[in-house]
Coordinates of C-alpha atoms and ligand atoms in Angstrom, one line a residue:
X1 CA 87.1 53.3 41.2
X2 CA 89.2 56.1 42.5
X3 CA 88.3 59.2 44.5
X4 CA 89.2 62.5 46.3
X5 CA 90.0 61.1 50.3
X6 CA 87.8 63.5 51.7
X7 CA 90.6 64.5 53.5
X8 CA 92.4 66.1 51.0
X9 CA 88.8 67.5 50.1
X10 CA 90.1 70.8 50.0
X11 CA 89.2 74.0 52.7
X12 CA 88.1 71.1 54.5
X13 CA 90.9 68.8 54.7
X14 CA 92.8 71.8 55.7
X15 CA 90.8 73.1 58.5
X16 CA 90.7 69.9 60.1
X17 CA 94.2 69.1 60.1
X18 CA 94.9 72.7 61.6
X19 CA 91.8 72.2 64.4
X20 CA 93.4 68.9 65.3
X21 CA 96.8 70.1 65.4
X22 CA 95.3 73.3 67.6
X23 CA 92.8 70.5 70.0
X24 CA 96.0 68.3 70.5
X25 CA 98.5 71.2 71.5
X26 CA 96.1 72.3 74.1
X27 CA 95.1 68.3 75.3
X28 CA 99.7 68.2 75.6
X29 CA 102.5 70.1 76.6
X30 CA 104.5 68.6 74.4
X31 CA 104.5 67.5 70.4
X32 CA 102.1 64.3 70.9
X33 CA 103.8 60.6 70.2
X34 CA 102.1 57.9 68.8
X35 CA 102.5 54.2 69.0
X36 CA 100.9 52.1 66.3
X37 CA 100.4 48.1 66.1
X38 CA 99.4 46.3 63.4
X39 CA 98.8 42.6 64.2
X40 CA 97.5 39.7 61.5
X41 CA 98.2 39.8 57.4
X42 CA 100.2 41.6 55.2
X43 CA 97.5 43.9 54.2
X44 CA 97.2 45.0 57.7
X45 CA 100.4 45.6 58.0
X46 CA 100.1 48.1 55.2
X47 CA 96.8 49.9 56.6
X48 CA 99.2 50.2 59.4
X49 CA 101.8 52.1 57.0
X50 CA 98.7 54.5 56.0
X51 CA 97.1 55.5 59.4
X52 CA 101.0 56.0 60.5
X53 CA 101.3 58.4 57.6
X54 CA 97.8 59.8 58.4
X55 CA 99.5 60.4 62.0
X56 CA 102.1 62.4 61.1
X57 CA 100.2 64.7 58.5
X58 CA 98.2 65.4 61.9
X59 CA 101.3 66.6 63.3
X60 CA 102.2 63.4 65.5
X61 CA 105.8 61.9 65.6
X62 CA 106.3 57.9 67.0
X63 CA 107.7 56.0 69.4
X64 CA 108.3 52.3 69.9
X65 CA 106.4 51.4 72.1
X66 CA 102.7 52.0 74.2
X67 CA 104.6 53.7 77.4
X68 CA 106.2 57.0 76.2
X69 CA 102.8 57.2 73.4
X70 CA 99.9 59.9 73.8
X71 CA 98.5 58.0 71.4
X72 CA 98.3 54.2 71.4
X73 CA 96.3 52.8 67.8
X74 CA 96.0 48.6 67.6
X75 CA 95.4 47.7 64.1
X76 CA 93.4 44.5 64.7
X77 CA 93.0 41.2 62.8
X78 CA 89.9 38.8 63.4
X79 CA 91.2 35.4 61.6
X80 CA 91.4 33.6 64.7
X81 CA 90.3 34.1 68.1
X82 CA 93.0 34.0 70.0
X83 CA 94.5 36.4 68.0
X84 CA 91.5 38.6 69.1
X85 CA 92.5 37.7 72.6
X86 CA 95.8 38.8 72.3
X87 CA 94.6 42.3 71.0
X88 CA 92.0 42.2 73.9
X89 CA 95.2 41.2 76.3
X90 CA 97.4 44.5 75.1
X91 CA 94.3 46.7 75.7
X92 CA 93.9 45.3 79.2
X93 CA 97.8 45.6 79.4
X94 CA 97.2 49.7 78.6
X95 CA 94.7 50.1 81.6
X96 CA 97.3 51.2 84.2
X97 CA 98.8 53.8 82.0
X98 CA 95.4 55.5 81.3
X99 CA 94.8 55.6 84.5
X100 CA 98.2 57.2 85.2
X101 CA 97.7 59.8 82.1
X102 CA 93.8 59.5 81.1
X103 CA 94.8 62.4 78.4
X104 CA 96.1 59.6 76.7
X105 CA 94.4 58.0 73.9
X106 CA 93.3 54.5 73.3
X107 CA 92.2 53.8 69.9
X108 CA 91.4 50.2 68.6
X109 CA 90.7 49.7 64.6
X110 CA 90.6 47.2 61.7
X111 CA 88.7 43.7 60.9
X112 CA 88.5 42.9 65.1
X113 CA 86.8 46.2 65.8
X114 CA 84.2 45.9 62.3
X115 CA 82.2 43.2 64.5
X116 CA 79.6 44.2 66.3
X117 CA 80.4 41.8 69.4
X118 CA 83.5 43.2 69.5
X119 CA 82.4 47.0 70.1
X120 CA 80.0 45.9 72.3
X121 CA 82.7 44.3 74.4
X122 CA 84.6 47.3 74.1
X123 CA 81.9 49.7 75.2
X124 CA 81.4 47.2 78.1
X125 CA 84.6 46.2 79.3
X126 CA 86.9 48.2 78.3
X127 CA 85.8 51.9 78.9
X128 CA 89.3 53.6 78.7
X129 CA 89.0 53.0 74.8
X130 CA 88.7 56.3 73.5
X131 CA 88.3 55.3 70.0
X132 CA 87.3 52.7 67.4
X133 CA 86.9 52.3 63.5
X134 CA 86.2 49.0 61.4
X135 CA 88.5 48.0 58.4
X136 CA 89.2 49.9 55.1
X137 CA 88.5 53.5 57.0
X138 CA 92.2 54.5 57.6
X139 CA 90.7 57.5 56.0
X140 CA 88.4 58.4 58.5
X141 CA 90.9 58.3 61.0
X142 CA 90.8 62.4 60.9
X143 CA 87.7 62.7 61.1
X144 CA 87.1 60.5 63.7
X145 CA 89.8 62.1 65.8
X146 CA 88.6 65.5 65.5
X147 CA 85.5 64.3 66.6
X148 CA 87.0 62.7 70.2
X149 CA 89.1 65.5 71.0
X150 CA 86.2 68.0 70.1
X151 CA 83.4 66.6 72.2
X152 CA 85.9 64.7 74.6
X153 CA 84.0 62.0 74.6
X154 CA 84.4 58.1 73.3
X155 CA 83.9 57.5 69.6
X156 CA 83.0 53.7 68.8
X157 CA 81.9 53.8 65.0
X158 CA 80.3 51.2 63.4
X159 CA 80.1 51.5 59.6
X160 CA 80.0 48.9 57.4
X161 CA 83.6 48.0 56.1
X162 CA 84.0 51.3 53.6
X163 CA 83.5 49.7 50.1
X164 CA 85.3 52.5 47.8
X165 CA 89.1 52.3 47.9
X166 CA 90.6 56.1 48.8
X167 CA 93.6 57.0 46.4
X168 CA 96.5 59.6 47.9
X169 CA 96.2 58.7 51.2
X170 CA 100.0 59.8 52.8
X171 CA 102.0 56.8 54.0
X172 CA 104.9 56.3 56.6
X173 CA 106.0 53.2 55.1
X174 CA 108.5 50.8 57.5
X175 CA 111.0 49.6 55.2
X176 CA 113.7 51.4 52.9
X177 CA 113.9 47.8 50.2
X178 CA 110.6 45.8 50.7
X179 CA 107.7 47.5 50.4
X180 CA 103.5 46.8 50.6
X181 CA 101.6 47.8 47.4
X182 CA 97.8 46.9 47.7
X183 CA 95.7 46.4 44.4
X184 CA 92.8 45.3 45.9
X185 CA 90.5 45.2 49.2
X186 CA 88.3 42.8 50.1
X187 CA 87.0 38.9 49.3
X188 CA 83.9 37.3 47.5
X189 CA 84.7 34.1 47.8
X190 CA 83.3 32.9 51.7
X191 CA 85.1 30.2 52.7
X192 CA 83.2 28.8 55.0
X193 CA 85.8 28.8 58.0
X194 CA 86.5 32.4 57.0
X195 CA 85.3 35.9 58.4
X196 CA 87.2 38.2 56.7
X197 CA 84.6 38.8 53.5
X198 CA 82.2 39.8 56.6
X199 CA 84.9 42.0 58.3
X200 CA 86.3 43.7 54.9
X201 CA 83.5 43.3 52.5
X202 CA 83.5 42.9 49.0
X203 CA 85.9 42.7 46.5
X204 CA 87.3 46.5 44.9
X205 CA 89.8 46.7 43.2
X206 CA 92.5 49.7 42.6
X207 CA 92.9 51.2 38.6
X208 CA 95.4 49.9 36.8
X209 CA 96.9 53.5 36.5
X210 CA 96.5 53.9 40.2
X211 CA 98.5 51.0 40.9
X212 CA 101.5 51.5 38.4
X213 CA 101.9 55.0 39.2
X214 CA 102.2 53.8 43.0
X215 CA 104.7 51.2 41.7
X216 CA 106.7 54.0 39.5
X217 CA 106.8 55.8 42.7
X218 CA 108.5 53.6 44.7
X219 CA 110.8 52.4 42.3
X220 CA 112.1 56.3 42.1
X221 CA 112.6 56.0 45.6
X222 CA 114.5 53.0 45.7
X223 CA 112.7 50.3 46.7
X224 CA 113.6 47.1 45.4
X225 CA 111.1 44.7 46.5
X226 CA 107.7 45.4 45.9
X227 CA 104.7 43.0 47.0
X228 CA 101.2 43.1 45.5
X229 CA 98.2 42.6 48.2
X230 CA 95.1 41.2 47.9
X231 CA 92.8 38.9 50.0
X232 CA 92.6 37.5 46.4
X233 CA 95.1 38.8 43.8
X234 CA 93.9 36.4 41.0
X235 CA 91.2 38.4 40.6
X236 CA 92.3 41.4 40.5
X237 CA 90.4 43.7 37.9
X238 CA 87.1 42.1 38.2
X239 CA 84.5 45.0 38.2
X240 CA 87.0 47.6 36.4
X241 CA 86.4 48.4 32.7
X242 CA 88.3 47.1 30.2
X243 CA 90.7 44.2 30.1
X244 CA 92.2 44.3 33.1
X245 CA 93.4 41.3 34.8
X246 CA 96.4 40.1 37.2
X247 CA 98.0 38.6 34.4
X248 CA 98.0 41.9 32.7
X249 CA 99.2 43.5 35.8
X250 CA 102.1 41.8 35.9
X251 CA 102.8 42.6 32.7
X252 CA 102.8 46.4 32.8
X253 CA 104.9 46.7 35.8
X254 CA 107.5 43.8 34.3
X255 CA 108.2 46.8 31.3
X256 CA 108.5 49.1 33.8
X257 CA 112.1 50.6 34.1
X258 CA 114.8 49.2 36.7
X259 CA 116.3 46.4 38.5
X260 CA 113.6 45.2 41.2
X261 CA 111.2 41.7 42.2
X262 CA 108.0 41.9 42.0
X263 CA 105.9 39.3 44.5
X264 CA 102.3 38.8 45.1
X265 CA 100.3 37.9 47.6
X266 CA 97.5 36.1 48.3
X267 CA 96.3 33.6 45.3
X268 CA 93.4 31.4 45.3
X269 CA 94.3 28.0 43.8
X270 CA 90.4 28.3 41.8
X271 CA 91.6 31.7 40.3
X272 CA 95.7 30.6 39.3
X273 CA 94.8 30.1 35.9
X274 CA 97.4 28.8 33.3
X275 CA 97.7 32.4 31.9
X276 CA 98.7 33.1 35.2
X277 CA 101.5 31.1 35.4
X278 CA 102.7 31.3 32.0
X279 CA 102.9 35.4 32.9
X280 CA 105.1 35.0 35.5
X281 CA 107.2 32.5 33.8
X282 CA 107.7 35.2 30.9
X283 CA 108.2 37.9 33.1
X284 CA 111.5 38.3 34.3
X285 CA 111.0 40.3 37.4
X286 CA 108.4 38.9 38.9
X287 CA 110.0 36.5 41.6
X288 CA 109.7 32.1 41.1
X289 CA 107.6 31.9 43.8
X290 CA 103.9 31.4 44.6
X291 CA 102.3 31.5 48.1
X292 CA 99.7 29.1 47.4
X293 CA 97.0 28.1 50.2
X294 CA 95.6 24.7 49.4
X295 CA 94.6 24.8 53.4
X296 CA 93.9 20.5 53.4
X297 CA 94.6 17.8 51.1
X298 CA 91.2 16.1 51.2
X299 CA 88.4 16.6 48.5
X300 CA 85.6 16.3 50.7
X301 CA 87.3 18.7 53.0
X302 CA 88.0 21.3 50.4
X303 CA 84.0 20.7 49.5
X304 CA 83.3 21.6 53.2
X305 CA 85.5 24.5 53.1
X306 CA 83.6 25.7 49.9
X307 CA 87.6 26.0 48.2
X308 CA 86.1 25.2 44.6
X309 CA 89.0 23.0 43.8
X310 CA 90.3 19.4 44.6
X311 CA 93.7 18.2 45.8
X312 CA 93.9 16.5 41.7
X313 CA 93.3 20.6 40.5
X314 CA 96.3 21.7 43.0
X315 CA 98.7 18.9 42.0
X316 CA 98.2 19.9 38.3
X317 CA 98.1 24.0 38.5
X318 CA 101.9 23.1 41.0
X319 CA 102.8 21.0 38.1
X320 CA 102.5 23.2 34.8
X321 CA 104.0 25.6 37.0
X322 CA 106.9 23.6 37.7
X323 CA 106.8 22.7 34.0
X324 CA 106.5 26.6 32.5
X325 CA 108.6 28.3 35.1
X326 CA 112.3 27.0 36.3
X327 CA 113.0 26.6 39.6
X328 CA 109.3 27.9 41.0
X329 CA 109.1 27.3 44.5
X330 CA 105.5 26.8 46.8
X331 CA 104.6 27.9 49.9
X332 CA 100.8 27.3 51.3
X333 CA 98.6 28.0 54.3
X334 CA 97.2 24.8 55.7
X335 CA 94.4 24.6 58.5
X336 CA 94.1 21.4 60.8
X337 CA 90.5 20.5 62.4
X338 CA 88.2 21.7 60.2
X339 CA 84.9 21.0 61.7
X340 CA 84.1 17.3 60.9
X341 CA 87.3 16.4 59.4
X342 CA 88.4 12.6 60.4
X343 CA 92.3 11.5 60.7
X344 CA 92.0 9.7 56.9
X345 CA 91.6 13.6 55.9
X346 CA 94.1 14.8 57.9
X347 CA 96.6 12.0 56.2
X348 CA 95.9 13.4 52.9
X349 CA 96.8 16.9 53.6
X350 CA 100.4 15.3 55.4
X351 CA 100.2 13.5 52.0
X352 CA 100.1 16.4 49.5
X353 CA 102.2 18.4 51.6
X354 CA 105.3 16.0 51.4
X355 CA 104.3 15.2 47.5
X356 CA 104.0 18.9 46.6
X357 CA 107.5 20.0 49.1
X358 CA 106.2 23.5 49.9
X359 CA 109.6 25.4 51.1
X360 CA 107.2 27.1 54.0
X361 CA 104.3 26.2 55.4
X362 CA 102.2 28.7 57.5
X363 CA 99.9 25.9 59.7
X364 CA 96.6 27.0 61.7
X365 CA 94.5 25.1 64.1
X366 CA 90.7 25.9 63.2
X367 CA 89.2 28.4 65.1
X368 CA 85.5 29.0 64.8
X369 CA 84.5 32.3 64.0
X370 CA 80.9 33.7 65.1
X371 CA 78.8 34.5 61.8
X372 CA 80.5 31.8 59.2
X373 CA 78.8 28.8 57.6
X374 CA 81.4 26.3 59.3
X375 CA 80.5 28.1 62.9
X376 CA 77.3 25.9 62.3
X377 CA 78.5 22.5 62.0
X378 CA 79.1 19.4 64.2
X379 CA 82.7 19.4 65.5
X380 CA 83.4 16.4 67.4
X381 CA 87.3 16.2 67.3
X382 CA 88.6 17.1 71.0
X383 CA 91.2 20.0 70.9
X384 CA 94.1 17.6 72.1
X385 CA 93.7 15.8 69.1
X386 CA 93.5 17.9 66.6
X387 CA 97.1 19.4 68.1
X388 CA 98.4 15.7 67.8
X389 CA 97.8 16.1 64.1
X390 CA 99.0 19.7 64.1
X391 CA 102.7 18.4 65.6
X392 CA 102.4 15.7 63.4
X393 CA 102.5 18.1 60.5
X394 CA 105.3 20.2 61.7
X395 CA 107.1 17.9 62.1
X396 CA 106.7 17.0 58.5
X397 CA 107.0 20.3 57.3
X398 CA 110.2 20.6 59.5
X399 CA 112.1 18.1 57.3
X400 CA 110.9 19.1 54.3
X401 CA 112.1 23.0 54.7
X402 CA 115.5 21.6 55.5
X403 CA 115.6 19.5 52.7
X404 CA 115.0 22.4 50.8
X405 CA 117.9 24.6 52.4
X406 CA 119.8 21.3 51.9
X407 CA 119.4 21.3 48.4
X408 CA 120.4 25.2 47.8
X409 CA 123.9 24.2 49.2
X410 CA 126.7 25.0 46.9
X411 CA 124.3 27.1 44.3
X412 CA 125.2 30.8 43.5
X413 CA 121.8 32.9 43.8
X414 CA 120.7 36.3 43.5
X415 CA 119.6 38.0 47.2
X416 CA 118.4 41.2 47.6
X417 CA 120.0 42.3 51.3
X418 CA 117.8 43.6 53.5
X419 CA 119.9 44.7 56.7
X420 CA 122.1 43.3 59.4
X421 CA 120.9 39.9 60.7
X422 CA 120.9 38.2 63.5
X423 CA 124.4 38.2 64.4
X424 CA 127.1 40.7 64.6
X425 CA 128.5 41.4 61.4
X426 CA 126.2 39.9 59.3
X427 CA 123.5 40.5 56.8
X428 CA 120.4 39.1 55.9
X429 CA 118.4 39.0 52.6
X430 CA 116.1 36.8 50.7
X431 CA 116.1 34.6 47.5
X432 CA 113.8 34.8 44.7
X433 CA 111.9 31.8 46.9
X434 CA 111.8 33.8 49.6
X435 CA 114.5 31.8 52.0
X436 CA 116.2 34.2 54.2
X437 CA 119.6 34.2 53.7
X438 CA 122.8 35.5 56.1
X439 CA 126.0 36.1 55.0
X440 CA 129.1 38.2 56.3
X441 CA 128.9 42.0 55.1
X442 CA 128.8 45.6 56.2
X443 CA 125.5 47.8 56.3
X444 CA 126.2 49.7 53.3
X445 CA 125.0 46.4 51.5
X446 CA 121.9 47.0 52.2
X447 CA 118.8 47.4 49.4
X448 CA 121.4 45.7 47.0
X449 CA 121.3 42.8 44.7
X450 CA 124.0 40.5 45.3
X451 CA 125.6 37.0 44.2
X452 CA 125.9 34.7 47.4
X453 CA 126.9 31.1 47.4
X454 CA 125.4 29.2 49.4
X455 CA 127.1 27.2 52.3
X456 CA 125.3 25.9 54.8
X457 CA 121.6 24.6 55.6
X458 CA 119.8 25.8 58.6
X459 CA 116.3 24.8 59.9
X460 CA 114.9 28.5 59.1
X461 CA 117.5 30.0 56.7
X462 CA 120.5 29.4 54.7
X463 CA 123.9 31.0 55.1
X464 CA 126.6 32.1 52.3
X465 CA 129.2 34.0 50.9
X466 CA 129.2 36.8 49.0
X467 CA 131.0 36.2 45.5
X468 CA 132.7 39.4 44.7
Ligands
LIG501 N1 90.7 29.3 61.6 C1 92.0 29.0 61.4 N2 92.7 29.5 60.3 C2 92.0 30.4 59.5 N3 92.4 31.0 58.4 C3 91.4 31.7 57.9 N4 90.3 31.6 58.7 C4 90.7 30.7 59.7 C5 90.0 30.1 60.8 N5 88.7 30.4 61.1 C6 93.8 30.8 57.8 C7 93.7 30.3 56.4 C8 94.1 31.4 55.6 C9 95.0 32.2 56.5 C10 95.3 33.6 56.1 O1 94.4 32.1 57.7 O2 94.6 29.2 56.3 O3 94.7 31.1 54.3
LIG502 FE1 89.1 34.1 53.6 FE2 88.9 32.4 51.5 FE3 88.7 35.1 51.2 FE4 91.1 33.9 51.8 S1 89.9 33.5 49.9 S2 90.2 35.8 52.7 S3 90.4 32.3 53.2 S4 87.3 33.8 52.3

């Protein structure tokens, strides 16, 4: 499914972009500034790239930060609530500002702002938001706009999340080496803890063509890193004609000319099918690695959590993968305190975790989420104790990363340098597993490939030499 963006829909498209740019030199004496924040996933972080892009087409440059912005846009994520209270927090944080210069404009969008409870707090509480959109509408942003500074009045828009994906929307993307490339919006699958299939709908996914011309694209302009998104990239294809699957995918941009990585993000254990994994193990650019979020290591759990696998189905799909491709490493998402879950479950997720020796680990307490399945049921476990268990498994997790970095010491690996890192006069890239790696170099190294040696284990990296 791809389409015209209505705003490249011609006259249209054009006329709008010239009354905004008209409306906005009259609202400013000066060439408006924009200050965007994405907060949550990957994906988000890549909506952000496309309503910056949208931004500038519209005539606005940036700035760094909310104070010297005529136009401040949070891109909001609705996982967890106090990630919703943080964004709620940084709109408060704006309200002295407005008030100082009410021609600026407030503007809140994405998963947070696609609940109802949230507009209504908005509309309530918050009445120097000018604006607000749901999720998968960076392409109405225009419209929406044109709208506000037009009847300068407050738009809250509540659509459903917009279903078809929009092709050729411009992008301002944040990187010059890594860069975002979704294939797919969206999730069926309804976990129960889980709100984003409510906030982002279902499942679409982007052409084949579509997606590798995007990849050819960035590969012309030098990128060297590119990363597939998806709430759900194992299924990617489902609903398109034809035989096309993730598998296939990852095929067609393998062939495709030049030296770069190719990662993925996210898979659902239930989808990671042994076709999966035997792709990436036969094709060469696509990185050894494999975010994989089990999220607990106990079967009833997993039930609970309606995962459609057990902990025996994760250990085996880690194991042919181990098998089929050398040196694959595992990262995972893992949530503590599902609603019901006892300390015996909790000991099977530290379990799994230390048998499988994920190299990250991205850990989440629970947090119940108006509207899911999970919202529903009993949960008896006080707070304080489901943080005892959450310490307990970072503290795991702690020594099992290091053991990792331990075990890299004295190997030569391929690193694709990023930029300068943390300390003077050094640099910063990744492995194929994703470890961050420093070591001693000038600037001029960044975007490149390079041999580095590793010497030395730290708790959140590894550090080496470059070998000539
Ligand atoms: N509470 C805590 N963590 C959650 N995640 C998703 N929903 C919730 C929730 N309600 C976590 C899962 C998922 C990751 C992106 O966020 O671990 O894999
Ligand atoms: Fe949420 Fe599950 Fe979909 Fe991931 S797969 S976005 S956890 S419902």
């Amino acid at each position: 499914m791809s389409y015209l963006p209505d705003y490249i829909d011609g006259a249209l498209a054009q006329t709008r972009t010239e009354r905004i740019k008209e409306l906005l030199s009259l609202r400013y004496d000066h060439p408006p500034l924009a200050y965007v924040h994405s907060f949550g996933c990957q994906q988000n972080v890549s909506d952000g790239e496309h309503l910056c892009g949208l931004l500038a087409s519209l005539g606005f440059g940036f700035c760094p930060d909310s104070a010297g912005a005529d136009l401040v846009l949070f891109n909001t994520c609705a996982v967890r609530e106090n990630a919703e209270e943080r964004v709620f927090g940084n709109i408060g944080a704006l309200s002295h500002l407005k008030r100082a210069r009410p021609d600026m404009i407030i503007a809140v969008c994405g998963c947070m702002t696609q609940q109802e409870a949230v507009r209504e707090r908005l509309r309530k509480s918050y009445p120097y938001v000018d604006l607000a959109f749901g999720a998968n509408a960076a392409h109405r942003l225009p419209e929406l706009l044109l709208r506000l500074l037009e009847e300068r009045r407050r738009v809250i828009d509540g659509r459903e999340p917009g279903e078809k994906i929009v092709e050729n929307l411009p992008v301002r993307r944040e990187g010059k080496v890594r860069a975002w490339l979704p294939i797919m919006q969206g999730c069926d699958n309804f976990c129960t803890y889980c709100i984003v299939p409510y906030v982002r709908g279902r499942e679409h996914s982007r052409a084949m063509p579509d997606v590798l011309r995007e990849a050819k694209e960035l590969i012309a302009e030098g990128y060297k890193e590119i990363t597939l998104l998806g709430q759900n990239v194992n299924s990617y294809g489902k609903g398109l004609e034809g035989e096309v699957t993730f598998p296939r995918l990852l095929r067609e941009l393998n062939v495709l000319p030049g030296d770069f990585w190719i990662r993925f993000m996210t898979s659902h254990p239930k989808d990671c099918t042994k076709e999966l994994i035997d792709a990436i193990a036969e094709c060469g650019k696509v990185c050894n690695y494999i975010h994989l979020p089990v999220q607990c290591g106990s079967d009833e759990i997993l039930r609970r959590m309606n995962r459609r696998y057990t902990a025996a189905q994760y250990k085996e799909l880690v194991e042919y993968a181990r098998e089929r491709i050398p040196g694959v490493s595992f990262s995972s998402d893992i949530m503590v305190g599902f609603p019901g879950e006892r300390y015996e479950d909790f000991l099977q997720t530290l379990e799994l975790v230390k048998e499988v020796r994920f190299h990250a680990l991205y850990t989440f307490l629970y947090s119940k989420r108006g509207g899911t399945a999970a919202a529903q049921l009993p949960d008896p476990v006080p707070a304080q104790e489901k943080s005892r268990w959450f310490r307990q498994l970072l503290a795991a997790q702690e020594q099992v990363t290091r053991s990792f970095h331990e075990q890299m010491v004295g190997r030569t690996l391929r690193v694709l340098c990023e930029g300068p890192g943390k300390e003077q006069g050094m640099m910063s890239g990744r492995t194929e597993s994703g470890v961050i790696a420093q070591f001693a170099g000038d600037e001029a190294l960044a975007g490149q490939f390079l041999q580095v040696k590793i010497t030395r284990a730290l708790n959140w990296a590894v550090c080496g030499e470059m070998i000539e």
